[in-house]
Amino acid sequence: MGFIIKLLLTAVAVVLSAYLLPGVNVAGFGTALIVALVLAVLNAIVRPILVLLSLPITFLTLGLFLLVINALIILLADAIVPGFEVNGFIWALIFSIILSIITTIIDLITG
């Protein structure tokens, strides 16, 4: 049950983030729900591999390279989910930051 609620709240965060950014488009809440699910899968499977492979550069940049990895995950979700469009790397980077902020706020509110 907790996973479904987290998925729904992440979908809300995706819609809010897309609303705030002109370079990101989501076709509707159903698409946002699919994006949230795809992001959960990508973060569980692909992200740890990318983090491990980029450990030296992440260390050299004091962790800032993790933002690049997050943006790459967003761009990968863009390629997978029809109806979810991100207009370039910079928008993916900004979207990942905004999405993180919104999900953190939602997590603080919901406990």
mmCIF file of C-alpha atoms in Angstrom:
data_model
loop_
_atom_site.group_PDB
_atom_site.id
_atom_site.type_symbol
_atom_site.label_atom_id
_atom_site.label_comp_id
_atom_site.label_asym_id
_atom_site.label_seq_id
_atom_site.Cartn_x
_atom_site.Cartn_y
_atom_site.Cartn_z
ATOM 1 C CA MET A 1 0.000 0.000 0.000
ATOM 2 C CA GLY A 2 2.821 2.424 0.832
ATOM 3 C CA PHE A 3 4.373 1.968 -2.611
ATOM 4 C CA ILE A 4 1.102 2.903 -4.344
ATOM 5 C CA ILE A 5 0.713 6.053 -2.249
ATOM 6 C CA LYS A 6 4.352 6.999 -2.888
ATOM 7 C CA LEU A 7 3.781 6.406 -6.615
ATOM 8 C CA LEU A 8 0.676 8.618 -6.632
ATOM 9 C CA LEU A 9 2.468 11.389 -4.743
ATOM 10 C CA THR A 10 5.425 11.185 -7.116
ATOM 11 C CA ALA A 11 3.005 11.469 -10.043
ATOM 12 C CA VAL A 12 1.598 14.634 -8.460
ATOM 13 C CA ALA A 13 5.162 15.932 -8.100
ATOM 14 C CA VAL A 14 5.825 15.153 -11.784
ATOM 15 C CA VAL A 15 2.724 17.116 -12.818
ATOM 16 C CA LEU A 16 3.663 20.064 -10.584
ATOM 17 C CA SER A 17 7.259 20.076 -11.839
ATOM 18 C CA ALA A 18 6.138 19.949 -15.462
ATOM 19 C CA TYR A 19 3.691 22.782 -14.792
ATOM 20 C CA LEU A 20 6.508 24.957 -13.430
ATOM 21 C CA LEU A 21 8.930 24.272 -16.294
ATOM 22 C CA PRO A 22 8.181 25.252 -19.901
ATOM 23 C CA GLY A 23 10.755 22.758 -21.201
ATOM 24 C CA VAL A 24 8.928 19.745 -19.755
ATOM 25 C CA ASN A 25 5.555 18.458 -20.946
ATOM 26 C CA VAL A 26 3.351 15.732 -19.478
ATOM 27 C CA ALA A 27 0.254 14.682 -21.436
ATOM 28 C CA GLY A 28 -1.847 14.060 -18.333
ATOM 29 C CA PHE A 29 -1.998 12.477 -14.905
ATOM 30 C CA GLY A 30 -1.995 8.970 -16.384
ATOM 31 C CA THR A 31 1.245 9.756 -18.161
ATOM 32 C CA ALA A 32 2.657 11.234 -14.943
ATOM 33 C CA LEU A 33 1.762 7.998 -13.160
ATOM 34 C CA ILE A 34 3.647 5.990 -15.793
ATOM 35 C CA VAL A 35 6.594 8.411 -15.525
ATOM 36 C CA ALA A 36 6.641 7.923 -11.745
ATOM 37 C CA LEU A 37 6.667 4.142 -12.187
ATOM 38 C CA VAL A 38 9.402 4.251 -14.842
ATOM 39 C CA LEU A 39 11.495 6.582 -12.666
ATOM 40 C CA ALA A 40 11.113 4.181 -9.734
ATOM 41 C CA VAL A 41 12.327 1.267 -11.862
ATOM 42 C CA LEU A 42 15.190 3.264 -13.406
ATOM 43 C CA ASN A 43 16.276 4.561 -9.995
ATOM 44 C CA ALA A 44 16.251 1.020 -8.627
ATOM 45 C CA ILE A 45 18.103 -0.648 -11.514
ATOM 46 C CA VAL A 46 20.010 1.815 -13.725
ATOM 47 C CA ARG A 47 20.982 4.552 -11.257
ATOM 48 C CA PRO A 48 23.099 2.336 -8.953
ATOM 49 C CA ILE A 49 25.068 1.087 -11.960
ATOM 50 C CA LEU A 50 25.684 4.636 -13.199
ATOM 51 C CA VAL A 51 26.692 5.774 -9.721
ATOM 52 C CA LEU A 52 29.154 2.912 -9.397
ATOM 53 C CA LEU A 53 30.658 3.521 -12.848
ATOM 54 C CA SER A 54 31.021 7.244 -12.216
ATOM 55 C CA LEU A 55 32.437 7.002 -8.702
ATOM 56 C CA PRO A 56 35.791 8.662 -9.516
ATOM 57 C CA ILE A 57 34.221 11.694 -11.207
ATOM 58 C CA THR A 58 31.560 11.900 -8.490
ATOM 59 C CA PHE A 59 34.334 11.968 -5.900
ATOM 60 C CA LEU A 60 36.255 14.664 -7.808
ATOM 61 C CA THR A 61 33.159 16.856 -8.148
ATOM 62 C CA LEU A 62 32.210 16.354 -4.489
ATOM 63 C CA GLY A 63 28.964 14.640 -5.467
ATOM 64 C CA LEU A 64 27.752 17.214 -7.981
ATOM 65 C CA PHE A 65 28.001 14.651 -10.780
ATOM 66 C CA LEU A 66 25.030 12.882 -9.181
ATOM 67 C CA LEU A 67 22.902 15.726 -10.577
ATOM 68 C CA VAL A 68 24.077 14.734 -14.053
ATOM 69 C CA ILE A 69 23.114 11.119 -13.361
ATOM 70 C CA ASN A 70 19.653 12.250 -12.226
ATOM 71 C CA ALA A 71 19.246 14.260 -15.432
ATOM 72 C CA LEU A 72 20.280 11.237 -17.500
ATOM 73 C CA ILE A 73 17.653 9.132 -15.718
ATOM 74 C CA ILE A 74 15.033 11.779 -16.577
ATOM 75 C CA LEU A 75 16.132 11.765 -20.233
ATOM 76 C CA LEU A 76 15.921 7.973 -20.271
ATOM 77 C CA ALA A 77 12.369 8.169 -18.904
ATOM 78 C CA ASP A 78 11.636 10.726 -21.644
ATOM 79 C CA ALA A 79 12.767 8.196 -24.256
ATOM 80 C CA ILE A 80 10.668 5.403 -22.726
ATOM 81 C CA VAL A 81 7.356 7.105 -21.885
ATOM 82 C CA PRO A 82 5.217 8.504 -24.706
ATOM 83 C CA GLY A 83 3.538 11.758 -23.705
ATOM 84 C CA PHE A 84 6.456 12.802 -21.499
ATOM 85 C CA GLU A 85 8.761 15.267 -23.212
ATOM 86 C CA VAL A 86 11.877 16.961 -21.893
ATOM 87 C CA ASN A 87 13.458 19.522 -24.213
ATOM 88 C CA GLY A 88 17.136 18.857 -23.589
ATOM 89 C CA PHE A 89 19.651 18.132 -20.885
ATOM 90 C CA ILE A 90 19.330 21.456 -19.042
ATOM 91 C CA TRP A 91 15.556 21.037 -18.672
ATOM 92 C CA ALA A 92 16.117 17.467 -17.445
ATOM 93 C CA LEU A 93 18.608 18.766 -14.885
ATOM 94 C CA ILE A 94 16.253 21.495 -13.669
ATOM 95 C CA PHE A 95 13.318 19.054 -13.678
ATOM 96 C CA SER A 96 15.233 16.570 -11.527
ATOM 97 C CA ILE A 97 16.100 19.289 -9.012
ATOM 98 C CA ILE A 98 12.519 20.621 -8.842
ATOM 99 C CA LEU A 99 11.120 17.077 -8.639
ATOM 100 C CA SER A 100 13.460 16.294 -5.745
ATOM 101 C CA ILE A 101 12.418 19.441 -3.893
ATOM 102 C CA ILE A 102 8.697 18.770 -4.375
ATOM 103 C CA THR A 103 8.947 15.095 -3.368
ATOM 104 C CA THR A 104 10.946 16.082 -0.282
ATOM 105 C CA ILE A 105 8.256 18.584 0.717
ATOM 106 C CA ILE A 106 5.536 15.973 0.130
ATOM 107 C CA ASP A 107 7.494 13.435 2.213
ATOM 108 C CA LEU A 108 7.855 15.952 5.047
ATOM 109 C CA ILE A 109 4.124 16.705 4.988
ATOM 110 C CA THR A 110 2.947 13.099 4.755
ATOM 111 C CA GLY A 111 5.527 11.713 7.148
#
